[in-house]
């Protein structure tokens, strides 16, 4: 273990920080990077046809912006050498023996998942209410228009609350409807789709497994849809991303690895 002292950087312990599972023999990026400052050297732990990309684990790991970005950037660079099953930030195996045992136990699932994501990337699309389109909402929604008129005739706290609730509900409904139309429009360009976790204020959060060669076409189609429906939805497109959403339990997880905790 390397001790911390002013100016010496990150202290590393006996555990292994796990970035991803790849096919054995995958070339690591020439420009090594990862969590910690300076980052510990990358290496692979191979078991048969699969391998984990690892480095020494920092003794005190925090979800700092620098380390989050380093984790993501390394996964993106790894994807240039072949399919990658990405680990979430903060996955630490206690030692190499435990990691090898988990790789061996999960080998069939890892191989199936690597085959599934080979040549693909993830694109994420979030549909949010178009809050800057209130004029179009009032014009197109008779309930909101009626409540607005009533508020103008009889202003007051309760009238404002009713109007505000109606506006919020209508904006969310319009965003959800537009998001579902976007899904129908974009899904034919993807091999698979996956619903993401709920995001406050977000009507729809979807990820698409898209062939790498089609990522620009997918983004262009999403942006074209967003421009045509700007009065109904704010569409946010992120990607290309590592295929987090298409690595299911038992098909790409290192179950013995522990996410970073406190301390």
PDB file of N, CA and C in Angstrom, residues 154-209:
ATOM      1  N   UNK A 154     -61.007  35.870 -12.046  1.00  0.00           N
ATOM      2  CA  UNK A 154     -61.075  35.803 -10.579  1.00  0.00           C
ATOM      3  C   UNK A 154     -59.699  35.384 -10.050  1.00  0.00           C
ATOM      4  N   UNK A 155     -58.746  36.294 -10.063  1.00  0.00           N
ATOM      5  CA  UNK A 155     -57.408  35.949  -9.596  1.00  0.00           C
ATOM      6  C   UNK A 155     -57.408  35.611  -8.114  1.00  0.00           C
ATOM      7  N   UNK A 156     -56.503  34.726  -7.749  1.00  0.00           N
ATOM      8  CA  UNK A 156     -56.398  34.323  -6.348  1.00  0.00           C
ATOM      9  C   UNK A 156     -55.465  33.128  -6.213  1.00  0.00           C
ATOM     10  N   UNK A 157     -55.123  32.795  -4.966  1.00  0.00           N
ATOM     11  CA  UNK A 157     -54.169  31.721  -4.708  1.00  0.00           C
ATOM     12  C   UNK A 157     -54.660  30.386  -5.259  1.00  0.00           C
ATOM     13  N   UNK A 158     -55.907  30.003  -4.944  1.00  0.00           N
ATOM     14  CA  UNK A 158     -56.414  28.697  -5.373  1.00  0.00           C
ATOM     15  C   UNK A 158     -56.482  28.608  -6.892  1.00  0.00           C
ATOM     16  N   UNK A 159     -56.879  29.685  -7.536  1.00  0.00           N
ATOM     17  CA  UNK A 159     -56.949  29.691  -8.997  1.00  0.00           C
ATOM     18  C   UNK A 159     -55.561  29.511  -9.596  1.00  0.00           C
ATOM     19  N   UNK A 160     -54.580  30.175  -9.005  1.00  0.00           N
ATOM     20  CA  UNK A 160     -53.203  30.023  -9.503  1.00  0.00           C
ATOM     21  C   UNK A 160     -52.685  28.603  -9.309  1.00  0.00           C
ATOM     22  N   UNK A 161     -53.033  27.993  -8.166  1.00  0.00           N
ATOM     23  CA  UNK A 161     -52.613  26.611  -7.908  1.00  0.00           C
ATOM     24  C   UNK A 161     -53.235  25.665  -8.926  1.00  0.00           C
ATOM     25  N   UNK A 162     -54.519  25.819  -9.180  1.00  0.00           N
ATOM     26  CA  UNK A 162     -55.189  24.956 -10.164  1.00  0.00           C
ATOM     27  C   UNK A 162     -54.580  25.116 -11.540  1.00  0.00           C
ATOM     28  N   UNK A 163     -54.309  26.371 -11.917  1.00  0.00           N
ATOM     29  CA  UNK A 163     -53.708  26.620 -13.231  1.00  0.00           C
ATOM     30  C   UNK A 163     -52.309  26.022 -13.300  1.00  0.00           C
ATOM     31  N   UNK A 164     -51.517  26.209 -12.264  1.00  0.00           N
ATOM     32  CA  UNK A 164     -50.163  25.664 -12.258  1.00  0.00           C
ATOM     33  C   UNK A 164     -50.151  24.155 -12.355  1.00  0.00           C
ATOM     34  N   UNK A 165     -51.062  23.489 -11.613  1.00  0.00           N
ATOM     35  CA  UNK A 165     -51.138  22.026 -11.666  1.00  0.00           C
ATOM     36  C   UNK A 165     -51.563  21.554 -13.055  1.00  0.00           C
ATOM     37  N   UNK A 166     -52.499  22.261 -13.652  1.00  0.00           N
ATOM     38  CA  UNK A 166     -52.962  21.869 -14.987  1.00  0.00           C
ATOM     39  C   UNK A 166     -51.855  22.041 -16.022  1.00  0.00           C
ATOM     40  N   UNK A 167     -51.091  23.119 -15.911  1.00  0.00           N
ATOM     41  CA  UNK A 167     -49.984  23.353 -16.841  1.00  0.00           C
ATOM     42  C   UNK A 167     -48.936  22.261 -16.694  1.00  0.00           C
ATOM     43  N   UNK A 168     -48.551  21.945 -15.448  1.00  0.00           N
ATOM     44  CA  UNK A 168     -47.532  20.914 -15.223  1.00  0.00           C
ATOM     45  C   UNK A 168     -47.995  19.567 -15.759  1.00  0.00           C
ATOM     46  N   UNK A 169     -49.265  19.229 -15.503  1.00  0.00           N
ATOM     47  CA  UNK A 169     -49.799  17.952 -15.973  1.00  0.00           C
ATOM     48  C   UNK A 169     -49.825  17.897 -17.496  1.00  0.00           C
ATOM     49  N   UNK A 170     -50.246  18.979 -18.119  1.00  0.00           N
ATOM     50  CA  UNK A 170     -50.328  19.003 -19.580  1.00  0.00           C
ATOM     51  C   UNK A 170     -48.947  18.933 -20.210  1.00  0.00           C
ATOM     52  N   UNK A 171     -47.983  19.658 -19.647  1.00  0.00           N
ATOM     53  CA  UNK A 171     -46.622  19.602 -20.187  1.00  0.00           C
ATOM     54  C   UNK A 171     -46.057  18.190 -20.100  1.00  0.00           C
ATOM     55  N   UNK A 172     -46.265  17.528 -18.941  1.00  0.00           N
ATOM     56  CA  UNK A 172     -45.757  16.166 -18.777  1.00  0.00           C
ATOM     57  C   UNK A 172     -46.451  15.200 -19.735  1.00  0.00           C
ATOM     58  N   UNK A 173     -47.765  15.368 -19.909  1.00  0.00           N
ATOM     59  CA  UNK A 173     -48.498  14.484 -20.811  1.00  0.00           C
ATOM     60  C   UNK A 173     -48.027  14.654 -22.246  1.00  0.00           C
ATOM     61  N   UNK A 174     -47.868  15.906 -22.674  1.00  0.00           N
ATOM     62  CA  UNK A 174     -47.413  16.155 -24.044  1.00  0.00           C
ATOM     63  C   UNK A 174     -45.997  15.604 -24.258  1.00  0.00           C
ATOM     64  N   UNK A 175     -45.137  15.746 -23.244  1.00  0.00           N
ATOM     65  CA  UNK A 175     -43.775  15.216 -23.365  1.00  0.00           C
ATOM     66  C   UNK A 175     -43.788  13.695 -23.454  1.00  0.00           C
ATOM     67  N   UNK A 176     -44.633  13.055 -22.643  1.00  0.00           N
ATOM     68  CA  UNK A 176     -44.725  11.599 -22.689  1.00  0.00           C
ATOM     69  C   UNK A 176     -45.231  11.096 -24.028  1.00  0.00           C
ATOM     70  N   UNK A 177     -46.246  11.763 -24.559  1.00  0.00           N
ATOM     71  CA  UNK A 177     -46.778  11.366 -25.866  1.00  0.00           C
ATOM     72  C   UNK A 177     -45.727  11.539 -26.960  1.00  0.00           C
ATOM     73  N   UNK A 178     -45.024  12.664 -26.930  1.00  0.00           N
ATOM     74  CA  UNK A 178     -43.980  12.897 -27.928  1.00  0.00           C
ATOM     75  C   UNK A 178     -42.834  11.911 -27.753  1.00  0.00           C
ATOM     76  N   UNK A 179     -42.491  11.589 -26.501  1.00  0.00           N
ATOM     77  CA  UNK A 179     -41.433  10.618 -26.251  1.00  0.00           C
ATOM     78  C   UNK A 179     -41.776   9.249 -26.811  1.00  0.00           C
ATOM     79  N   UNK A 180     -43.021   8.849 -26.673  1.00  0.00           N
ATOM     80  CA  UNK A 180     -43.435   7.547 -27.224  1.00  0.00           C
ATOM     81  C   UNK A 180     -43.405   7.564 -28.746  1.00  0.00           C
ATOM     82  N   UNK A 181     -43.732   8.704 -29.352  1.00  0.00           N
ATOM     83  CA  UNK A 181     -43.611   8.805 -30.807  1.00  0.00           C
ATOM     84  C   UNK A 181     -42.141   8.748 -31.222  1.00  0.00           C
ATOM     85  N   UNK A 182     -41.284   9.359 -30.421  1.00  0.00           N
ATOM     86  CA  UNK A 182     -39.847   9.295 -30.713  1.00  0.00           C
ATOM     87  C   UNK A 182     -39.355   7.857 -30.628  1.00  0.00           C
ATOM     88  N   UNK A 183     -39.839   7.116 -29.641  1.00  0.00           N
ATOM     89  CA  UNK A 183     -39.458   5.709 -29.509  1.00  0.00           C
ATOM     90  C   UNK A 183     -39.840   4.922 -30.764  1.00  0.00           C
ATOM     91  N   UNK A 184     -41.060   5.125 -31.239  1.00  0.00           N
ATOM     92  CA  UNK A 184     -41.493   4.416 -32.449  1.00  0.00           C
ATOM     93  C   UNK A 184     -40.643   4.830 -33.652  1.00  0.00           C
ATOM     94  N   UNK A 185     -40.212   6.084 -33.660  1.00  0.00           N
ATOM     95  CA  UNK A 185     -39.426   6.593 -34.777  1.00  0.00           C
ATOM     96  C   UNK A 185     -37.989   6.073 -34.748  1.00  0.00           C
ATOM     97  N   UNK A 186     -37.416   5.937 -33.555  1.00  0.00           N
ATOM     98  CA  UNK A 186     -36.003   5.596 -33.426  1.00  0.00           C
ATOM     99  C   UNK A 186     -35.747   4.098 -33.246  1.00  0.00           C
ATOM    100  N   UNK A 187     -36.711   3.371 -32.705  1.00  0.00           N
ATOM    101  CA  UNK A 187     -36.500   1.954 -32.400  1.00  0.00           C
ATOM    102  C   UNK A 187     -36.061   1.119 -33.604  1.00  0.00           C
ATOM    103  N   UNK A 188     -36.566   1.372 -34.830  1.00  0.00           N
ATOM    104  CA  UNK A 188     -36.115   0.551 -35.960  1.00  0.00           C
ATOM    105  C   UNK A 188     -34.615   0.644 -36.238  1.00  0.00           C
ATOM    106  N   UNK A 189     -33.943   1.682 -35.732  1.00  0.00           N
ATOM    107  CA  UNK A 189     -32.501   1.812 -35.945  1.00  0.00           C
ATOM    108  C   UNK A 189     -31.682   1.111 -34.866  1.00  0.00           C
ATOM    109  N   UNK A 190     -32.361   0.525 -33.877  1.00  0.00           N
ATOM    110  CA  UNK A 190     -31.671  -0.100 -32.750  1.00  0.00           C
ATOM    111  C   UNK A 190     -31.925  -1.599 -32.723  1.00  0.00           C
ATOM    112  N   UNK A 191     -30.947  -2.311 -32.193  1.00  0.00           N
ATOM    113  CA  UNK A 191     -31.116  -3.756 -32.017  1.00  0.00           C
ATOM    114  C   UNK A 191     -31.990  -4.063 -30.813  1.00  0.00           C
ATOM    115  N   UNK A 192     -31.935  -3.195 -29.799  1.00  0.00           N
ATOM    116  CA  UNK A 192     -32.719  -3.392 -28.583  1.00  0.00           C
ATOM    117  C   UNK A 192     -32.907  -2.052 -27.904  1.00  0.00           C
ATOM    118  N   UNK A 193     -33.899  -1.986 -27.018  1.00  0.00           N
ATOM    119  CA  UNK A 193     -34.126  -0.795 -26.207  1.00  0.00           C
ATOM    120  C   UNK A 193     -34.229  -1.215 -24.747  1.00  0.00           C
ATOM    121  N   UNK A 194     -33.964  -0.281 -23.860  1.00  0.00           N
ATOM    122  CA  UNK A 194     -34.053  -0.562 -22.424  1.00  0.00           C
ATOM    123  C   UNK A 194     -34.510   0.696 -21.703  1.00  0.00           C
ATOM    124  N   UNK A 195     -35.487   0.540 -20.815  1.00  0.00           N
ATOM    125  CA  UNK A 195     -35.945   1.672 -20.019  1.00  0.00           C
ATOM    126  C   UNK A 195     -34.927   1.974 -18.935  1.00  0.00           C
ATOM    127  N   UNK A 196     -34.628   3.254 -18.754  1.00  0.00           N
ATOM    128  CA  UNK A 196     -33.716   3.664 -17.704  1.00  0.00           C
ATOM    129  C   UNK A 196     -34.464   3.966 -16.426  1.00  0.00           C
ATOM    130  N   UNK A 197     -33.740   4.261 -15.348  1.00  0.00           N
ATOM    131  CA  UNK A 197     -34.402   4.600 -14.078  1.00  0.00           C
ATOM    132  C   UNK A 197     -35.179   5.898 -14.205  1.00  0.00           C
ATOM    133  N   UNK A 198     -36.136   6.058 -13.311  1.00  0.00           N
ATOM    134  CA  UNK A 198     -36.907   7.298 -13.306  1.00  0.00           C
ATOM    135  C   UNK A 198     -36.005   8.476 -12.964  1.00  0.00           C
ATOM    136  N   UNK A 199     -36.200   9.555 -13.705  1.00  0.00           N
ATOM    137  CA  UNK A 199     -35.438  10.784 -13.479  1.00  0.00           C
ATOM    138  C   UNK A 199     -36.443  11.887 -13.167  1.00  0.00           C
ATOM    139  N   UNK A 200     -36.286  12.585 -12.050  1.00  0.00           N
ATOM    140  CA  UNK A 200     -37.240  13.647 -11.717  1.00  0.00           C
ATOM    141  C   UNK A 200     -37.409  14.635 -12.870  1.00  0.00           C
ATOM    142  N   UNK A 201     -38.669  14.895 -13.201  1.00  0.00           N
ATOM    143  CA  UNK A 201     -38.968  15.843 -14.263  1.00  0.00           C
ATOM    144  C   UNK A 201     -38.840  15.292 -15.663  1.00  0.00           C
ATOM    145  N   UNK A 202     -38.498  14.021 -15.775  1.00  0.00           N
ATOM    146  CA  UNK A 202     -38.291  13.399 -17.085  1.00  0.00           C
ATOM    147  C   UNK A 202     -39.475  12.491 -17.405  1.00  0.00           C
ATOM    148  N   UNK A 203     -40.098  12.681 -18.564  1.00  0.00           N
ATOM    149  CA  UNK A 203     -41.259  11.881 -18.939  1.00  0.00           C
ATOM    150  C   UNK A 203     -40.863  10.513 -19.482  1.00  0.00           C
ATOM    151  N   UNK A 204     -39.669  10.407 -20.046  1.00  0.00           N
ATOM    152  CA  UNK A 204     -39.241   9.150 -20.652  1.00  0.00           C
ATOM    153  C   UNK A 204     -37.719   9.098 -20.628  1.00  0.00           C
ATOM    154  N   UNK A 205     -37.170   7.942 -20.255  1.00  0.00           N
ATOM    155  CA  UNK A 205     -35.721   7.745 -20.210  1.00  0.00           C
ATOM    156  C   UNK A 205     -35.424   6.390 -20.844  1.00  0.00           C
ATOM    157  N   UNK A 206     -34.925   6.407 -22.069  1.00  0.00           N
ATOM    158  CA  UNK A 206     -34.728   5.177 -22.825  1.00  0.00           C
ATOM    159  C   UNK A 206     -33.316   5.094 -23.374  1.00  0.00           C
ATOM    160  N   UNK A 207     -32.780   3.879 -23.401  1.00  0.00           N
ATOM    161  CA  UNK A 207     -31.498   3.631 -24.036  1.00  0.00           C
ATOM    162  C   UNK A 207     -31.696   2.706 -25.232  1.00  0.00           C
ATOM    163  N   UNK A 208     -30.867   2.911 -26.247  1.00  0.00           N
ATOM    164  CA  UNK A 208     -30.964   2.156 -27.496  1.00  0.00           C
ATOM    165  C   UNK A 208     -29.615   1.505 -27.781  1.00  0.00           C
ATOM    166  N   UNK A 209     -29.641   0.231 -28.147  1.00  0.00           N
ATOM    167  CA  UNK A 209     -28.439  -0.481 -28.564  1.00  0.00           C
ATOM    168  C   UNK A 209     -28.324  -0.319 -30.073  1.00  0.00           C
TER     169      UNK A 209
END
